[in-house]
PDB file of C-alpha atoms in Angstrom:
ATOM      1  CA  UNK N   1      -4.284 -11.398  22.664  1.00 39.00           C
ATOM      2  CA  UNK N   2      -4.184  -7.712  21.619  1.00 48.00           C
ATOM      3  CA  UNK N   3      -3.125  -6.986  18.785  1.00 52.00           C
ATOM      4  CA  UNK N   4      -0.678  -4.373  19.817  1.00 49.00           C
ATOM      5  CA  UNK N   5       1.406  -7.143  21.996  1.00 52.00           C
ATOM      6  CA  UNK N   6       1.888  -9.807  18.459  1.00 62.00           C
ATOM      7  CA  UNK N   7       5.184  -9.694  17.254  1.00 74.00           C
ATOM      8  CA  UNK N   8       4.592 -10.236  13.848  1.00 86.00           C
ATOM      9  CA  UNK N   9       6.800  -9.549  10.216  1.00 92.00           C
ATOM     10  CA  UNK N  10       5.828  -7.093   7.560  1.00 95.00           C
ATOM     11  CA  UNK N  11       6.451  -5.088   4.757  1.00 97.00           C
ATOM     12  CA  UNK N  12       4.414  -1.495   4.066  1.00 97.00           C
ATOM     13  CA  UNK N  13       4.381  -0.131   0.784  1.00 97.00           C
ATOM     14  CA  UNK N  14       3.640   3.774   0.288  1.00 96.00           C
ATOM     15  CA  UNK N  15       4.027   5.627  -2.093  1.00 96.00           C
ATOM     16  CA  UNK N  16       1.784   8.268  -4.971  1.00 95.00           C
ATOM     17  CA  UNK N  17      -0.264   6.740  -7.459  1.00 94.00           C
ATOM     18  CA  UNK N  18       1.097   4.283 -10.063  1.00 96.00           C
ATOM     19  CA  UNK N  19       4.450   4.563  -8.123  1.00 96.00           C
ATOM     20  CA  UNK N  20       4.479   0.733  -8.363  1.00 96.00           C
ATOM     21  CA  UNK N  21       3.104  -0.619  -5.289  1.00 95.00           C
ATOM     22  CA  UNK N  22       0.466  -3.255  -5.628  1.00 90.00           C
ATOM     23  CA  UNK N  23       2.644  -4.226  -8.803  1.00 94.00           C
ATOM     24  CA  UNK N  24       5.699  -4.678  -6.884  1.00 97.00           C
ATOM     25  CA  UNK N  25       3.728  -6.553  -3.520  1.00 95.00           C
ATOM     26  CA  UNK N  26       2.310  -8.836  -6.272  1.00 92.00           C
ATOM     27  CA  UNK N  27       5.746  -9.805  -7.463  1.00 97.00           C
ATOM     28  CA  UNK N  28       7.207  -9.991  -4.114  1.00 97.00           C
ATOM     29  CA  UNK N  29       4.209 -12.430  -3.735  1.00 95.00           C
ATOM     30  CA  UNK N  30       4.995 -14.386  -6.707  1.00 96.00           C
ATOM     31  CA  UNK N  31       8.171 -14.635  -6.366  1.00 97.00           C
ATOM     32  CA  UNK N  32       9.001 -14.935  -2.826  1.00 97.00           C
ATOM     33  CA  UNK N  33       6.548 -16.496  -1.124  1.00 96.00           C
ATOM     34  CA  UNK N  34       5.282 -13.767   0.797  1.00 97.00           C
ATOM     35  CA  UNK N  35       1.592 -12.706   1.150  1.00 94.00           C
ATOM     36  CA  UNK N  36      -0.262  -9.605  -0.228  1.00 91.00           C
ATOM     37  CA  UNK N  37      -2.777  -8.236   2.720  1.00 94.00           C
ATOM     38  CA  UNK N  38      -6.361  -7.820   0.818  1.00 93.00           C
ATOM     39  CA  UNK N  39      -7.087  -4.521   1.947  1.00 93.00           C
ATOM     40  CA  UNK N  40     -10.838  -3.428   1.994  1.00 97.00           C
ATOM     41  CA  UNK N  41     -11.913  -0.010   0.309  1.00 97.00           C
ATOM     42  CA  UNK N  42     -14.846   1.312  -0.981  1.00 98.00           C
ATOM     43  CA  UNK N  43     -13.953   2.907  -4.109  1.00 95.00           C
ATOM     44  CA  UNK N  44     -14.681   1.308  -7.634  1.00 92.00           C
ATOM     45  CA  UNK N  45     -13.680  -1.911  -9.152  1.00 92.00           C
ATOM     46  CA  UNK N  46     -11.091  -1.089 -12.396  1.00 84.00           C
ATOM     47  CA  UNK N  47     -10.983  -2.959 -15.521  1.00 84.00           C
ATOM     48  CA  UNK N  48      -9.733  -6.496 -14.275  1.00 88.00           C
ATOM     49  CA  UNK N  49      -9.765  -6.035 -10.597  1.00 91.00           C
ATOM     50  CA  UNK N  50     -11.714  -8.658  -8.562  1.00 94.00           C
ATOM     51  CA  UNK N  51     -13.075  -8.594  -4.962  1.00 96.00           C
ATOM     52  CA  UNK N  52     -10.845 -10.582  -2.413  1.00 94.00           C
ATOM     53  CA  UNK N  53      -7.787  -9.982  -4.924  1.00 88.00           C
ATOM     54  CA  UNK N  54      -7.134  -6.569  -5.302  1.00 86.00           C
ATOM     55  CA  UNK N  55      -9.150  -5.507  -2.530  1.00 92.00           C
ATOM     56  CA  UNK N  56     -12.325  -6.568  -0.285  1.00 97.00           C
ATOM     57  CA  UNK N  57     -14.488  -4.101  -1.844  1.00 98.00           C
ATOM     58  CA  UNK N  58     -17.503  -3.144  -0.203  1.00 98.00           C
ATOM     59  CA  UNK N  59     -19.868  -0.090   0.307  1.00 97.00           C
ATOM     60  CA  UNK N  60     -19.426   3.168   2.621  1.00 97.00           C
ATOM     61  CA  UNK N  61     -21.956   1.994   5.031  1.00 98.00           C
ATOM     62  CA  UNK N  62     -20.259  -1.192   5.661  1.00 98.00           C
ATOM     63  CA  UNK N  63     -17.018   0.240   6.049  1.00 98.00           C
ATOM     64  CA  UNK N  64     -18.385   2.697   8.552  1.00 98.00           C
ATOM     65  CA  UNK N  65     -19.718  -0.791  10.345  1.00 98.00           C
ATOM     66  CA  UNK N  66     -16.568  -2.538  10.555  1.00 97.00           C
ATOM     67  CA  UNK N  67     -14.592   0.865  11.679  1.00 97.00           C
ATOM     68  CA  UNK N  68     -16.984   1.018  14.711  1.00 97.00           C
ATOM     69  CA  UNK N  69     -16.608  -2.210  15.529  1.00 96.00           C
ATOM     70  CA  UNK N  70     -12.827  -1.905  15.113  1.00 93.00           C
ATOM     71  CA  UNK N  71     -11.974  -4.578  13.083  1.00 95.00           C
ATOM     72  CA  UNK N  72      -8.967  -2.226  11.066  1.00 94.00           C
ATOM     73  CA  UNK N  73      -5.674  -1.893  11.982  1.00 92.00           C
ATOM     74  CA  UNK N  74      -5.839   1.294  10.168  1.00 92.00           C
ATOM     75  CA  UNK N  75      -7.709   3.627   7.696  1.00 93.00           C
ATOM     76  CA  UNK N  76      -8.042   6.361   5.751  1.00 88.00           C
ATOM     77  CA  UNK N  77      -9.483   8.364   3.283  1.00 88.00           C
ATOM     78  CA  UNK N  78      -8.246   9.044   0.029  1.00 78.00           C
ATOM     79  CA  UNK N  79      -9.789  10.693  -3.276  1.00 76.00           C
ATOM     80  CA  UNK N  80     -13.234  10.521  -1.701  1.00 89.00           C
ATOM     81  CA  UNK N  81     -13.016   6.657  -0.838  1.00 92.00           C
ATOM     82  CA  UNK N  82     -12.792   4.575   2.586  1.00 95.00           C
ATOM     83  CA  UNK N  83      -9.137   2.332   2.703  1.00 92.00           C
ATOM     84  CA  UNK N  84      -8.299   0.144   6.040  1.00 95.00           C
ATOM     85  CA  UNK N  85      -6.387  -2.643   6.551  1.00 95.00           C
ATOM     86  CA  UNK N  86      -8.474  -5.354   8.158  1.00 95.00           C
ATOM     87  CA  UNK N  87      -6.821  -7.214  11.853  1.00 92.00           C
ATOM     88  CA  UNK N  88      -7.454 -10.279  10.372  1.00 92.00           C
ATOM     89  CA  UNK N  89      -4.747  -9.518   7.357  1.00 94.00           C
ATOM     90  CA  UNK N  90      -1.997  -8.982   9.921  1.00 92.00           C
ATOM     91  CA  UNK N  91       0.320 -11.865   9.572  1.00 91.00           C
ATOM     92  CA  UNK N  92       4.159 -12.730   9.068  1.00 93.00           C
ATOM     93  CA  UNK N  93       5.644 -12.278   6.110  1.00 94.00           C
ATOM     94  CA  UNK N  94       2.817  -9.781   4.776  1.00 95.00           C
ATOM     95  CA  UNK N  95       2.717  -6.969   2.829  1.00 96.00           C
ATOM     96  CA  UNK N  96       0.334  -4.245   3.133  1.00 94.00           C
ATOM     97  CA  UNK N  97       0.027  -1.084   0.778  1.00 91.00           C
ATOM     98  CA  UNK N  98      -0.673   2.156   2.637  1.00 90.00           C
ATOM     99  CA  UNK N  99      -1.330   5.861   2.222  1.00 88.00           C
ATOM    100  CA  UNK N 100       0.334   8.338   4.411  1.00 91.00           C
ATOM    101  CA  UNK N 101      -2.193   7.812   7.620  1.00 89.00           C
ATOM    102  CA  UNK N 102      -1.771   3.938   7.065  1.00 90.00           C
ATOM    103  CA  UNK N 103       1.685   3.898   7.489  1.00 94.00           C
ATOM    104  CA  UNK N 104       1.648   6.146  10.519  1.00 93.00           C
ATOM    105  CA  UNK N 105      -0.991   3.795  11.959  1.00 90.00           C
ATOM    106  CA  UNK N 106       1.177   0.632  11.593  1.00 92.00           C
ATOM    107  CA  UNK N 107       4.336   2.786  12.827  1.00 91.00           C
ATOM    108  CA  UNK N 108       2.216   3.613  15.657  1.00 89.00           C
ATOM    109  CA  UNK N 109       2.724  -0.313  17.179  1.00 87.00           C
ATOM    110  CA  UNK N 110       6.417   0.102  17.685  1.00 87.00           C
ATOM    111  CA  UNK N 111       6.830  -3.288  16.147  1.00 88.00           C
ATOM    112  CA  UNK N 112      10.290  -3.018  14.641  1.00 88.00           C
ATOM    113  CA  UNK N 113      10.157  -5.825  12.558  1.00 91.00           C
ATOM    114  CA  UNK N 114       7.705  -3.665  10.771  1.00 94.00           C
ATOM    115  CA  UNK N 115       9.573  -2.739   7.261  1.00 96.00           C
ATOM    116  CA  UNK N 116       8.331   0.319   5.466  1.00 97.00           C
ATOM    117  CA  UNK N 117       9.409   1.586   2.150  1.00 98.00           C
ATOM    118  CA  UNK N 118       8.299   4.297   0.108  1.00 97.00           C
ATOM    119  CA  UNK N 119       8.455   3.919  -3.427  1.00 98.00           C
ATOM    120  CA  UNK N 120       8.860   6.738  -5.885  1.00 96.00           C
ATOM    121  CA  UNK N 121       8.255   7.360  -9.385  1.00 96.00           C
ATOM    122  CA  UNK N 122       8.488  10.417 -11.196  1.00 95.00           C
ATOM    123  CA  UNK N 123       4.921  12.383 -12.397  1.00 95.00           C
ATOM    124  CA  UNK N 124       5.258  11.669 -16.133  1.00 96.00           C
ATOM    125  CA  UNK N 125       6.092   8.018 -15.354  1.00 96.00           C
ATOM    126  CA  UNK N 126       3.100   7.758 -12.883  1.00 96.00           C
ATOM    127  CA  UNK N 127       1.104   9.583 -15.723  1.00 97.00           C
ATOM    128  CA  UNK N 128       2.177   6.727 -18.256  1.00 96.00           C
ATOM    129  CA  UNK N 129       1.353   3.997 -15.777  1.00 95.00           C
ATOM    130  CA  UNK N 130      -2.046   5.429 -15.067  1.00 95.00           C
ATOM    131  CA  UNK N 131      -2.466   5.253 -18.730  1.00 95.00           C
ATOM    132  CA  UNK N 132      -1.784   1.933 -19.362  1.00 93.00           C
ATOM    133  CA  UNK N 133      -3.538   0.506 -17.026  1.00 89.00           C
ATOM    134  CA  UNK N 134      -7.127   1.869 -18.171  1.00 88.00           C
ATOM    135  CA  UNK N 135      -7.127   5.039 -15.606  1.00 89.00           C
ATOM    136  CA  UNK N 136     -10.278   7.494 -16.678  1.00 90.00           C
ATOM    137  CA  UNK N 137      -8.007  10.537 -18.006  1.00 91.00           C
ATOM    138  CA  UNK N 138      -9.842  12.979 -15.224  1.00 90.00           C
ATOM    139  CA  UNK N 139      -8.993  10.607 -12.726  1.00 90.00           C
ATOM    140  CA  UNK N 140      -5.373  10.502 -13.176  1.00 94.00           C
ATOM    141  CA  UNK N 141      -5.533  14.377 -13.755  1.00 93.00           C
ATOM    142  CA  UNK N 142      -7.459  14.262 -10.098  1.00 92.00           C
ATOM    143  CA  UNK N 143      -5.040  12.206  -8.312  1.00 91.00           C
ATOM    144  CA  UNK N 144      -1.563  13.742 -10.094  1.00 95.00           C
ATOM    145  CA  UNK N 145      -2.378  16.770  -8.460  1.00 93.00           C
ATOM    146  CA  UNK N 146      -3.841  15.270  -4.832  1.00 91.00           C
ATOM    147  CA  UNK N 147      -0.487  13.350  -4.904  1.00 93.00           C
ATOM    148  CA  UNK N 148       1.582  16.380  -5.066  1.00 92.00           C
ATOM    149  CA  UNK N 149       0.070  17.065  -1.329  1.00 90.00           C
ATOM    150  CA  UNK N 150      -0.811  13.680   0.020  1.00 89.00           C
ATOM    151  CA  UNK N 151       2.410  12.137  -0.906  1.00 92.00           C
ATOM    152  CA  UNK N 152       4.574  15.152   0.001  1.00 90.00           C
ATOM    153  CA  UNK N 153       7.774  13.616   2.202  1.00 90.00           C
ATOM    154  CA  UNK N 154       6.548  15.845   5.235  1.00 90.00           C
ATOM    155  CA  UNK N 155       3.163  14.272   5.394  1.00 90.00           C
ATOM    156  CA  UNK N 156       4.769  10.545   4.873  1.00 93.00           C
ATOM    157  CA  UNK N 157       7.686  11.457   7.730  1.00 90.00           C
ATOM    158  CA  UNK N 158      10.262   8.427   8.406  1.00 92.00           C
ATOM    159  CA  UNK N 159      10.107   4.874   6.428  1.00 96.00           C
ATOM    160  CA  UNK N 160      13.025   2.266   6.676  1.00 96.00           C
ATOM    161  CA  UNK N 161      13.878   2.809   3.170  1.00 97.00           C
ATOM    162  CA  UNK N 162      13.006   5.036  -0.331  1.00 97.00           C
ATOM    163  CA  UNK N 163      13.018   2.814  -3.513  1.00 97.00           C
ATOM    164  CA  UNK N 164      13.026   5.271  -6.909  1.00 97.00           C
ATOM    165  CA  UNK N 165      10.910   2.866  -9.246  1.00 97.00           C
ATOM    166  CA  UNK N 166      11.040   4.744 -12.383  1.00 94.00           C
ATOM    167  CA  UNK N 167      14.354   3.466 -14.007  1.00 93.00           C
ATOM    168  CA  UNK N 168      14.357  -0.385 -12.644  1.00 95.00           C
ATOM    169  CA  UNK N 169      11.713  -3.230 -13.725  1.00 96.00           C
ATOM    170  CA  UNK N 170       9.397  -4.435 -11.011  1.00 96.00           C
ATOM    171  CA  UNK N 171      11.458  -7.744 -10.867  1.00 98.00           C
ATOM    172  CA  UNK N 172      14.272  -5.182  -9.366  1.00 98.00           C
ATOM    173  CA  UNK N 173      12.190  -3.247  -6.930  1.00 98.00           C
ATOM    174  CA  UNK N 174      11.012  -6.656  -5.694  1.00 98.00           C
ATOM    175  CA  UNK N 175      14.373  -7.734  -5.250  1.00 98.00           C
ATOM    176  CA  UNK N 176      15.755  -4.907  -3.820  1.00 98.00           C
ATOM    177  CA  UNK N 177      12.594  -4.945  -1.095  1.00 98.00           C
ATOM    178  CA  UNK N 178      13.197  -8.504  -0.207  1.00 98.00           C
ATOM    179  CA  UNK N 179      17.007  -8.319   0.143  1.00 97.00           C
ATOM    180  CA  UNK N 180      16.180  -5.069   2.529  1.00 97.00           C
ATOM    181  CA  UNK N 181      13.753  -6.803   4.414  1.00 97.00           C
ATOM    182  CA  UNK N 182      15.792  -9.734   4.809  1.00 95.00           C
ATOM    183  CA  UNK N 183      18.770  -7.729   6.841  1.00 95.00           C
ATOM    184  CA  UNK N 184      16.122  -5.328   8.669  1.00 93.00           C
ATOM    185  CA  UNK N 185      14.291  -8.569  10.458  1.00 89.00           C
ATOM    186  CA  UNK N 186      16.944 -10.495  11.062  1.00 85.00           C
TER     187      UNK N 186
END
């Protein structure tokens, strides 16, 4: 069956770097149940990450493989690295973590039991996050300033719902998300 005809339940996080995405999906994974989707991407492990966890990490030549042979929903390319979101992570009750050209792809399936959110954190915050997580100083220098124009509410267009993370714990965004979704799908 085509993927475009499956009816099926999700939640898309976007939102700028360190604005509490893959935090927040791994709480809403904890503590409700649902299921991260493992993207694939090409950049770099960081400190603690590990493949099939994080991410399916794998080179640019095999990324260019699976694209041809269509096996991503969507994908994109961000700070000089390959991101997609693999068919076979499509499932109820999912949540997927997206750039800008992510979430348009998934939009792009009319599915309306598709739940996006973008979250947003101010720069210094994101800049503190970066920090404590073990981000390279240039790096988060690098993608502060992509952010300002990759991020920009023009180039993300229409999501469900905006979630400010900046003031709230993760244990609030999460609930917040999974109270939203809740209403939205049924």
């Amino acid at each position: 069956m085509p993927l475009l005809s499956i009816i099926f339940r999700m939640i898309l996080l976007v939102g700028a770097s360190a604005s509490g995405k893959t935090v927040t999906a791994l709480d809403l994974q904890r503590r409700y149940g649902l299921k991260k989707a493992i993207t694939t991407t090409t950049r770099e492990k960081r400190v603690g990450e590990t493949d099939g966890v994080e991410y399916f990490f794998i080179t640019k030549d095999e990324f260019m493989k699976r694209l041809n042979e269509g096996k991503f929903v969507e994908h994109s390319l961000y700070n000089e690295n390959y991101y997609g979101c693999g068919i076979d992570q499509v499932d109820d009750d999912k949540i997927v973590v997206l750039d800008p050209n992510g979430l348009h792809s998934f939009l792009k399936l009319n599915n309306k039991h598709i739940v996006s959110y973008l979250l947003i954190a101010d720069e210094k915050t994101r800049h503190d996050r970066m920090i404590s997580r073990g981000d390279k100083f240039e790096n988060i220098e690098k993608r502060l300033k992509n952010d300002i124009n990759d991020f920009s509410l023009d180039k993300i267009g229409k999501v469900d719902y905006i979630i400010h993370t900046e003031n709230q714990t993760i244990e609030q965004t999460s609930d917040q998300i999974y109270k939203l979704y809740k209403e939205k799908i049924r």
